[in-house]
Amino acid sequence: VSAARTPLRRALAGIAIAGVLLGIVTFVMVASSEVPTAPLLEAFLTLLVGWSFIGTGLFAWDRRPSNLIGPLMVGVGFVWMLAEFKTSDIPLAASIGFAISSLSISFLIHLLLIFPTGKVRSRLDRFYIVYAYVAGGFVAGFPILFYNPATDPDCKHCVTSNPLLIHANLDLVHAIFTGLSAVSVPILVTLIVHLVRRARAADAEERRSQEPVWWAGLATILLFTAALLTNLGPESGNYDDVVWYLANFVIATVPFAFLLGLLRTRLSEADLVAEENVRLDAELQARLDELRESRARIVEAGYVARRKLERDLHDGAQQHLVGLALDLRLAREKLDDDPRAAAEMLDEASAELAKATEELRELARGIHPAILSDRGLEAAIESLAKRAPVPVEVDASLDHRLPEPVEAAAYFVVSEALTNVGRHAGAGRAEVEIRRSNGNLVVEIKDDGRGGADPAGSGLRGLADRVAALDGRLEVEDPAGGGTIVRADIPLSGNGAS
Amino acid sequence: MRVVVAEDSVLLREGVARLLQEAGHEVVGQAGDADDLMRKVRAHRPDLAVVDVRMPPTQTDEGLRAAKEIRGELPGVGVLVLSAYVEPAYAQELLAENAEGLGYLLKDRVSDVSAFADAVERVGTGGSALDPEVVSVLMGRARDDDPLEQLTPREREVLGLMAEGRSNAAIAEHLVVTDRAVEKHVTAIFGKLGLTASSVDHRRVLAVLRFLEA
């Protein structure tokens, strides 16, 4: 089961595509807006931070699927880019961006507090997290309902309208921001103290994994504080723009710090179990998908085989029998006037009949050779070897009969492989080895041909399904020395053997 | 010749019986399964039993097993096994140690009246019969350094006919040549293949079969 096909991987790929698309939209929107002082720079920085978080977040998510760190990092990336919509000159986009502009800070605080286990450690932590979301998400988003850019003297290049506006009140907006900042700064200071204390209490092991995050966390908090302070203080030139740009570069490195720290963390017992569960779930799901597909193919192969059988009977034996009936009727008519001609026709009829019986015999053999059920796998393989187009050496060491489905699957693997040897391989000889190994039946067919058998070709694909239905595996190899090796490994237990 | 026929398909059994009667043989008993066959063979002590490979109760290889039992118990009774399979393994199993009074023919062969009659005659008189198709699988098998390549086409033909259990006289008749010519071919074949010649036909069959099997 290849990890690449698990449902988790598929979901992550979908998220990655969404992230790339959002990044492109954001970049175009910001770069083409007249609101920012340096649109291209801002657009670039936004993309840098957004994609850093999404990329590293997806990686972390894949590596530690049961840990919330990865999804949160991805969330930061998305919110970060969406928030940059606030610099757009499209009113609705700007309003939405404005409303969620602080949410990425909330995600970051959440990340810092649950790092590296992904779990909330104390009630105090829980308070900080709830506060971060209430303040950053809800309270910061609230003023947009009362903000009318047209009446804001600070807003020189802003959009002219706010579709989310319900009641213009610039004072209320300023009051909320000022109040929020006034409450948040002391809380943030205590958070810093809290995190510093935790860092100092950490043992060497924890230190190792948390180190990258310390300075990342510090940078984040400094950034937030700086942003708040510039909000509190009077406007003075482009000062907060410079802070903002610098902070952007810093923050783009934060997700890498998280990722590094996360990967340095040794997993606890419980985490390992959880990881294993997630992995097993994904594997199980992939296996179920595979089974569903192979079951469908087996059913389909059954139909194909029936259609082929019908055609063979119809075009072969039946045609001969019809011809035979005709010959007999003609012979009957000739019998009195021209007994010689009648005799000739009867000879023809006999020949037709012989062909029909021969075809029926071959058909029956192809469906299920009697020798397989009567004498077992070894005898049946020996018989196949005698009819093979190239010399075949059979090395079989089975001391007794195997379960019927196993024998049949093994027989048809050898039969198909030897047919291929004759048809495509250009081989001079072949070897068939049959042995029991660790409770499995191993069947190996080697030839000295030119190799290049296509495992996805319908014959081998059908065999692989047939073997897979018994929980076995079929492999096709082109070894270095040339030729082809077809190997089937079929478990005996669970397929009728005790 | 007195014959017992064992075959579970009534249609085929009656057909074979009629063929045998037309060829001048006496069908002294007909059986539908292996037990019935053994009973009738023991009761009638025929010259030949014509036996289907696949019969009730298991529909697998009753015929082969009955053949061995009959040959072991009543050496005077030849057994001609009729089979639906071109399967050298069955024939070789049947003729493993001794081909005397034993034959393996495809069921299709009954429609070739003269060939069937020949085989009946041979097996009933202590000779052997092996179906030409089985012989052709054995001879046509791909091998490394195929020893049969040393043989001329005519010699190969003669080898095949020997494997079928035919006598030199029968081979000569079949190929429309003199007995002397056949003898020369046979000597050449045995020389080239390194086989020890035997004048007894069923021993010769065994030797040829063992050679082809190797």
Coordinates of N, CA and C in Angstrom, one line a residue, chain B residues 22-184:
Chain B
E22 N -19.8 -54.5 -34.2 CA -19.7 -54.5 -35.7 C -18.3 -54.9 -36.1
A23 N -17.3 -54.7 -35.2 CA -15.9 -55.2 -35.5 C -15.8 -56.6 -35.2
G24 N -16.9 -57.3 -34.8 CA -16.8 -58.7 -34.6 C -16.5 -59.2 -33.2
H25 N -16.6 -58.2 -32.3 CA -16.3 -58.6 -30.9 C -17.6 -58.9 -30.1
E26 N -17.5 -59.5 -29.0 CA -18.6 -59.8 -28.2 C -18.6 -58.9 -26.9
V27 N -19.6 -58.1 -26.8 CA -19.7 -57.3 -25.6 C -20.4 -58.1 -24.5
V28 N -19.6 -58.5 -23.5 CA -20.2 -59.4 -22.5 C -20.8 -58.7 -21.3
G29 N -20.4 -57.4 -21.2 CA -21.0 -56.7 -20.1 C -20.8 -55.2 -20.3
Q30 N -21.8 -54.4 -19.7 CA -21.7 -53.0 -19.8 C -21.8 -52.5 -18.4
A31 N -20.9 -51.5 -18.0 CA -21.0 -51.0 -16.6 C -21.1 -49.5 -16.6
G32 N -21.7 -48.9 -15.6 CA -21.9 -47.5 -15.5 C -21.0 -46.8 -14.5
D33 N -20.3 -47.6 -13.7 CA -19.4 -47.0 -12.7 C -18.3 -48.0 -12.4
A34 N -17.3 -47.6 -11.6 CA -16.1 -48.4 -11.4 C -16.4 -49.7 -10.6
D35 N -17.3 -49.7 -9.6 CA -17.6 -50.9 -8.9 C -18.3 -51.9 -9.8
D36 N -19.2 -51.4 -10.6 CA -19.9 -52.3 -11.5 C -18.9 -52.9 -12.5
L37 N -18.0 -52.1 -12.9 CA -17.0 -52.6 -13.8 C -16.2 -53.7 -13.2
M38 N -15.7 -53.5 -12.0 CA -14.9 -54.6 -11.3 C -15.7 -55.8 -11.2
R39 N -17.0 -55.7 -10.8 CA -17.9 -56.9 -10.7 C -17.9 -57.6 -12.0
K40 N -18.2 -56.9 -13.1 CA -18.4 -57.6 -14.3 C -17.1 -58.2 -14.9
V41 N -16.0 -57.5 -14.7 CA -14.7 -58.0 -15.1 C -14.4 -59.3 -14.4
R42 N -14.6 -59.3 -13.1 CA -14.4 -60.5 -12.3 C -15.3 -61.6 -12.7
A43 N -16.5 -61.3 -13.0 CA -17.5 -62.3 -13.4 C -17.2 -62.9 -14.8
H44 N -16.9 -62.0 -15.7 CA -16.8 -62.5 -17.1 C -15.4 -62.8 -17.6
R45 N -14.4 -62.3 -16.9 CA -13.0 -62.5 -17.3 C -12.9 -62.2 -18.8
P46 N -13.2 -61.0 -19.3 CA -13.1 -60.7 -20.7 C -11.7 -60.6 -21.2
D47 N -11.5 -60.5 -22.5 CA -10.1 -60.3 -23.0 C -9.8 -58.8 -22.9
L48 N -10.8 -58.0 -22.8 CA -10.5 -56.5 -22.8 C -11.6 -55.8 -22.1
A49 N -11.2 -54.7 -21.3 CA -12.2 -53.8 -20.7 C -11.9 -52.4 -21.3
V50 N -13.0 -51.9 -21.9 CA -12.8 -50.5 -22.4 C -13.4 -49.6 -21.3
V51 N -12.6 -48.7 -20.8 CA -13.0 -48.0 -19.6 C -12.9 -46.5 -19.7
D52 N -13.9 -45.8 -19.3 CA -13.9 -44.3 -19.3 C -13.0 -43.9 -18.1
V53 N -12.2 -42.9 -18.3 CA -11.4 -42.4 -17.2 C -12.3 -41.8 -16.1
R54 N -13.3 -41.1 -16.4 CA -14.1 -40.3 -15.5 C -15.4 -41.0 -15.3
M55 N -15.6 -41.5 -14.1 CA -16.9 -42.2 -13.8 C -17.4 -41.9 -12.4
P56 N -18.6 -42.2 -12.2 CA -19.1 -42.0 -10.8 C -18.3 -43.0 -9.9
P57 N -18.1 -42.8 -8.6 CA -18.8 -41.7 -7.9 C -18.1 -40.4 -7.9
T58 N -16.8 -40.3 -8.1 CA -16.1 -39.0 -7.9 C -15.9 -38.2 -9.2
Q59 N -16.1 -38.9 -10.3 CA -15.9 -38.2 -11.6 C -14.5 -37.7 -11.8
T60 N -13.5 -38.4 -11.3 CA -12.2 -37.9 -11.5 C -11.3 -38.9 -12.3
D61 N -10.8 -39.9 -11.6 CA -9.9 -40.8 -12.4 C -10.2 -42.3 -12.0
E62 N -11.5 -42.6 -11.8 CA -11.9 -44.0 -11.5 C -11.3 -44.9 -12.5
G63 N -11.4 -44.6 -13.8 CA -10.9 -45.4 -14.9 C -9.5 -45.8 -14.7
L64 N -8.6 -44.9 -14.4 CA -7.2 -45.2 -14.2 C -7.0 -46.2 -13.1
R65 N -7.7 -45.9 -12.0 CA -7.5 -46.7 -10.8 C -8.0 -48.1 -11.1
A66 N -9.2 -48.2 -11.8 CA -9.7 -49.5 -12.1 C -8.8 -50.3 -13.0
A67 N -8.2 -49.5 -13.9 CA -7.3 -50.2 -14.9 C -6.1 -50.9 -14.1
K68 N -5.5 -50.1 -13.2 CA -4.4 -50.7 -12.4 C -4.9 -51.9 -11.6
E69 N -6.1 -51.8 -11.1 CA -6.6 -52.9 -10.3 C -6.8 -54.2 -11.1
I70 N -7.4 -53.9 -12.3 CA -7.7 -55.1 -13.2 C -6.4 -55.7 -13.6
R71 N -5.4 -54.9 -14.0 CA -4.1 -55.4 -14.5 C -3.4 -56.2 -13.4
G72 N -3.5 -55.7 -12.2 CA -2.9 -56.4 -11.0 C -3.6 -57.7 -10.7
E73 N -4.9 -57.7 -10.8 CA -5.6 -58.8 -10.3 C -5.8 -59.9 -11.4
L74 N -6.1 -59.4 -12.7 CA -6.4 -60.4 -13.7 C -5.5 -60.0 -14.9
P75 N -4.3 -60.6 -15.0 CA -3.3 -60.2 -16.0 C -3.8 -60.6 -17.4
G76 N -4.8 -61.4 -17.5 CA -5.3 -61.8 -18.8 C -6.2 -60.8 -19.4
V77 N -6.6 -59.8 -18.6 CA -7.6 -58.8 -19.1 C -6.9 -57.5 -19.6
G78 N -6.9 -57.2 -20.8 CA -6.4 -55.9 -21.2 C -7.3 -54.8 -20.9
V79 N -6.7 -53.6 -20.7 CA -7.6 -52.4 -20.3 C -7.3 -51.3 -21.3
L80 N -8.3 -50.8 -22.0 CA -8.2 -49.7 -22.9 C -8.9 -48.5 -22.2
V81 N -8.2 -47.5 -21.8 CA -8.8 -46.4 -21.1 C -9.2 -45.3 -22.1
L82 N -10.4 -44.8 -22.0 CA -10.8 -43.7 -22.9 C -10.9 -42.5 -22.1
S83 N -10.3 -41.4 -22.6 CA -10.2 -40.2 -21.9 C -10.6 -39.0 -22.7
A84 N -11.1 -38.0 -22.0 CA -11.5 -36.7 -22.7 C -10.3 -35.8 -22.8
Y85 N -9.2 -36.2 -22.1 CA -8.1 -35.2 -22.0 C -6.8 -35.7 -22.7
V86 N -6.2 -34.7 -23.4 CA -4.9 -35.0 -24.0 C -3.9 -34.7 -22.9
E87 N -3.7 -35.7 -22.0 CA -2.9 -35.4 -20.9 C -1.8 -36.5 -20.7
P88 N -0.6 -36.2 -21.2 CA 0.4 -37.2 -21.1 C 0.6 -37.8 -19.7
A89 N 0.4 -36.9 -18.7 CA 0.6 -37.4 -17.4 C -0.2 -38.6 -17.0
Y90 N -1.5 -38.6 -17.5 CA -2.4 -39.7 -17.2 C -1.9 -41.0 -17.9
A91 N -1.5 -40.8 -19.2 CA -1.0 -41.9 -20.0 C 0.2 -42.5 -19.4
Q92 N 1.1 -41.6 -19.0 CA 2.4 -42.1 -18.4 C 2.2 -42.8 -17.1
E93 N 1.2 -42.2 -16.3 CA 0.9 -42.9 -15.1 C 0.4 -44.3 -15.3
L94 N -0.5 -44.4 -16.3 CA -1.1 -45.7 -16.6 C 0.0 -46.7 -17.1
L95 N 0.9 -46.2 -17.9 CA 1.9 -47.1 -18.6 C 3.2 -47.0 -17.8
A96 N 3.2 -46.6 -16.6 CA 4.4 -46.3 -15.9 C 5.4 -47.5 -15.8
E97 N 4.9 -48.6 -15.4 CA 5.9 -49.8 -15.3 C 5.8 -50.8 -16.4
N98 N 4.6 -50.9 -16.9 CA 4.4 -52.0 -17.8 C 3.3 -51.6 -18.8
A99 N 3.6 -51.6 -20.1 CA 2.6 -51.2 -21.0 C 1.8 -52.4 -21.6
E100 N 2.1 -53.5 -21.1 CA 1.5 -54.7 -21.6 C 0.0 -54.7 -21.4
G101 N -0.8 -54.9 -22.4 CA -2.3 -55.0 -22.3 C -2.9 -53.7 -21.8
L102 N -2.3 -52.6 -22.1 CA -2.8 -51.3 -21.6 C -2.9 -50.3 -22.8
G103 N -3.9 -49.5 -22.7 CA -4.0 -48.4 -23.8 C -4.6 -47.2 -23.2
Y104 N -4.3 -46.0 -23.8 CA -4.9 -44.8 -23.4 C -5.2 -44.0 -24.7
L105 N -6.5 -43.9 -24.9 CA -7.0 -43.3 -26.1 C -7.9 -42.1 -25.8
L106 N -7.9 -41.1 -26.7 CA -8.9 -40.1 -26.6 C -10.3 -40.6 -27.0
K107 N -11.3 -40.1 -26.3 CA -12.6 -40.5 -26.7 C -12.9 -40.3 -28.2
D108 N -12.4 -39.1 -28.6 CA -12.7 -38.8 -30.1 C -12.3 -39.9 -31.0
R109 N -11.3 -40.7 -30.6 CA -10.8 -41.8 -31.4 C -11.8 -42.8 -31.9
V110 N -12.9 -42.9 -31.0 CA -13.9 -44.0 -31.4 C -14.5 -43.7 -32.7
S111 N -14.5 -42.4 -33.1 CA -15.1 -42.1 -34.4 C -14.2 -42.5 -35.6
D112 N -13.0 -42.7 -35.2 CA -12.0 -43.2 -36.3 C -12.0 -44.7 -36.2
V113 N -13.0 -45.3 -36.9 CA -13.3 -46.7 -36.6 C -12.1 -47.6 -36.8
S114 N -11.3 -47.4 -37.8 CA -10.2 -48.4 -38.0 C -9.2 -48.3 -37.0
A115 N -8.8 -47.0 -36.6 CA -7.8 -46.8 -35.6 C -8.3 -47.4 -34.2
F116 N -9.6 -47.2 -33.9 CA -10.1 -47.7 -32.7 C -10.1 -49.2 -32.7
A117 N -10.5 -49.8 -33.8 CA -10.5 -51.2 -33.9 C -9.0 -51.8 -33.8
D118 N -8.1 -51.1 -34.4 CA -6.7 -51.5 -34.2 C -6.2 -51.5 -32.8
A119 N -6.6 -50.4 -32.1 CA -6.2 -50.3 -30.7 C -6.8 -51.4 -29.8
V120 N -8.1 -51.7 -30.1 CA -8.8 -52.7 -29.4 C -8.1 -54.0 -29.6
E121 N -7.8 -54.3 -30.8 CA -7.1 -55.6 -31.2 C -5.8 -55.7 -30.4
R122 N -5.0 -54.6 -30.5 CA -3.7 -54.6 -29.9 C -3.7 -54.9 -28.4
V123 N -4.6 -54.0 -27.7 CA -4.6 -54.1 -26.2 C -5.2 -55.4 -25.8
G124 N -6.2 -55.9 -26.5 CA -6.9 -57.1 -26.2 C -5.9 -58.3 -26.3
T125 N -4.9 -58.2 -27.1 CA -3.9 -59.3 -27.2 C -2.6 -59.0 -26.6
G126 N -2.6 -58.2 -25.5 CA -1.4 -58.0 -24.7 C -0.5 -56.9 -25.2
G127 N -0.9 -56.1 -26.3 CA -0.1 -55.0 -26.8 C -0.5 -53.7 -26.1
S128 N 0.0 -52.6 -26.7 CA -0.3 -51.3 -26.1 C -0.9 -50.3 -27.1
A129 N -1.5 -49.3 -26.6 CA -2.0 -48.3 -27.5 C -1.9 -46.9 -26.8
L130 N -1.4 -46.0 -27.5 CA -1.3 -44.6 -26.9 C -1.8 -43.7 -28.0
D131 N -2.7 -42.8 -27.5 CA -3.3 -41.9 -28.5 C -2.3 -41.0 -29.3
P132 N -2.5 -40.9 -30.6 CA -1.5 -40.1 -31.4 C -1.4 -38.7 -30.9
E133 N -2.5 -38.1 -30.4 CA -2.4 -36.7 -29.9 C -1.5 -36.6 -28.7
V134 N -1.6 -37.6 -27.8 CA -0.8 -37.6 -26.6 C 0.7 -37.8 -27.1
V135 N 0.9 -38.7 -28.0 CA 2.3 -38.9 -28.6 C 2.8 -37.6 -29.2
S136 N 1.9 -36.8 -29.8 CA 2.4 -35.6 -30.5 C 2.7 -34.5 -29.5
V137 N 2.0 -34.5 -28.3 CA 2.4 -33.6 -27.3 C 3.7 -33.9 -26.7
L138 N 3.9 -35.3 -26.5 CA 5.2 -35.7 -26.0 C 6.4 -35.4 -26.9
M139 N 6.1 -35.7 -28.2 CA 7.2 -35.4 -29.2 C 7.4 -34.0 -29.5
G140 N 6.3 -33.2 -29.4 CA 6.4 -31.8 -29.8 C 7.0 -30.9 -28.7
R141 N 7.2 -31.5 -27.5 CA 7.7 -30.7 -26.4 C 9.0 -30.0 -26.7
A142 N 9.1 -28.7 -26.3 CA 10.3 -28.0 -26.5 C 11.4 -28.4 -25.5
R143 N 12.6 -28.7 -26.0 CA 13.7 -29.2 -25.1 C 14.9 -28.5 -25.5
D144 N 15.9 -28.5 -24.5 CA 17.2 -28.0 -24.9 C 17.9 -29.1 -25.6
D145 N 18.6 -28.8 -26.7 CA 19.3 -29.9 -27.4 C 18.4 -31.0 -27.8
D146 N 17.4 -30.8 -28.5 CA 16.4 -31.8 -28.7 C 17.0 -33.0 -29.5
P147 N 17.0 -34.2 -28.8 CA 17.7 -35.3 -29.4 C 16.9 -35.8 -30.7
L148 N 15.6 -35.4 -30.7 CA 14.8 -35.8 -31.9 C 15.2 -35.1 -33.1
E149 N 16.0 -34.0 -33.0 CA 16.5 -33.3 -34.2 C 17.4 -34.1 -35.0
Q150 N 18.0 -35.1 -34.4 CA 18.9 -36.0 -35.1 C 18.2 -36.9 -36.1
L151 N 16.9 -37.0 -35.9 CA 16.1 -38.0 -36.7 C 15.6 -37.3 -38.0
T152 N 15.5 -38.1 -39.0 CA 14.9 -37.6 -40.2 C 13.4 -37.6 -40.0
P153 N 12.7 -36.8 -40.8 CA 11.3 -36.7 -40.7 C 10.6 -38.1 -40.7
R154 N 11.1 -38.9 -41.6 CA 10.5 -40.3 -41.7 C 10.7 -41.0 -40.4
E155 N 11.9 -40.9 -39.8 CA 12.2 -41.6 -38.6 C 11.4 -41.1 -37.4
R156 N 11.1 -39.8 -37.4 CA 10.3 -39.2 -36.4 C 8.9 -39.8 -36.5
E157 N 8.4 -40.0 -37.7 CA 7.1 -40.5 -38.0 C 7.1 -42.0 -37.4
V158 N 8.1 -42.7 -37.7 CA 8.2 -44.1 -37.2 C 8.2 -44.1 -35.7
L159 N 9.0 -43.2 -35.1 CA 9.1 -43.2 -33.6 C 7.7 -42.9 -33.0
G160 N 7.0 -42.0 -33.7 CA 5.6 -41.7 -33.2 C 4.7 -42.9 -33.2
L161 N 4.8 -43.6 -34.3 CA 4.0 -44.8 -34.5 C 4.4 -45.9 -33.5
M162 N 5.6 -46.0 -33.2 CA 6.1 -46.9 -32.2 C 5.5 -46.6 -30.9
A163 N 5.5 -45.3 -30.6 CA 5.0 -44.8 -29.3 C 3.5 -45.1 -29.2
E164 N 2.8 -45.1 -30.3 CA 1.4 -45.4 -30.3 C 1.2 -46.9 -30.0
G165 N 2.2 -47.7 -30.1 CA 2.1 -49.1 -29.8 C 2.0 -50.0 -31.0
R166 N 2.3 -49.4 -32.1 CA 2.1 -50.3 -33.3 C 3.3 -51.2 -33.6
S167 N 3.0 -52.3 -34.2 CA 4.1 -53.2 -34.5 C 4.8 -52.8 -35.8
N168 N 5.9 -53.4 -36.1 CA 6.6 -53.1 -37.3 C 5.7 -53.3 -38.6
A169 N 5.0 -54.4 -38.5 CA 4.1 -54.7 -39.7 C 3.0 -53.7 -39.8
A170 N 2.5 -53.2 -38.7 CA 1.4 -52.2 -38.8 C 2.0 -50.9 -39.3
I171 N 3.2 -50.6 -38.8 CA 3.8 -49.3 -39.3 C 4.1 -49.4 -40.8
A172 N 4.6 -50.5 -41.2 CA 4.9 -50.7 -42.6 C 3.6 -50.5 -43.4
E173 N 2.5 -51.1 -42.9 CA 1.2 -51.0 -43.6 C 0.8 -49.5 -43.7
H174 N 0.9 -48.9 -42.5 CA 0.5 -47.5 -42.4 C 1.3 -46.6 -43.3
L175 N 2.6 -46.8 -43.4 CA 3.4 -45.9 -44.2 C 3.5 -46.4 -45.7
V176 N 2.9 -47.5 -45.9 CA 3.0 -48.1 -47.3 C 4.5 -48.3 -47.7
V177 N 5.2 -49.0 -46.8 CA 6.6 -49.4 -47.1 C 6.7 -50.9 -46.7
T178 N 7.9 -51.4 -47.0 CA 8.1 -52.8 -46.7 C 8.5 -53.0 -45.2
D179 N 8.2 -54.1 -44.6 CA 8.6 -54.4 -43.2 C 10.1 -54.2 -43.1
R180 N 10.9 -54.5 -44.1 CA 12.3 -54.4 -44.0 C 12.7 -52.9 -43.9
A181 N 12.0 -52.1 -44.6 CA 12.3 -50.6 -44.5 C 12.0 -50.1 -43.1
V182 N 10.9 -50.6 -42.5 CA 10.6 -50.1 -41.2 C 11.7 -50.6 -40.2
E183 N 12.1 -51.9 -40.4 CA 13.1 -52.4 -39.5 C 14.4 -51.5 -39.5
K184 N 14.7 -51.1 -40.7 CA 15.9 -50.3 -40.9 C 15.8 -48.9 -40.1

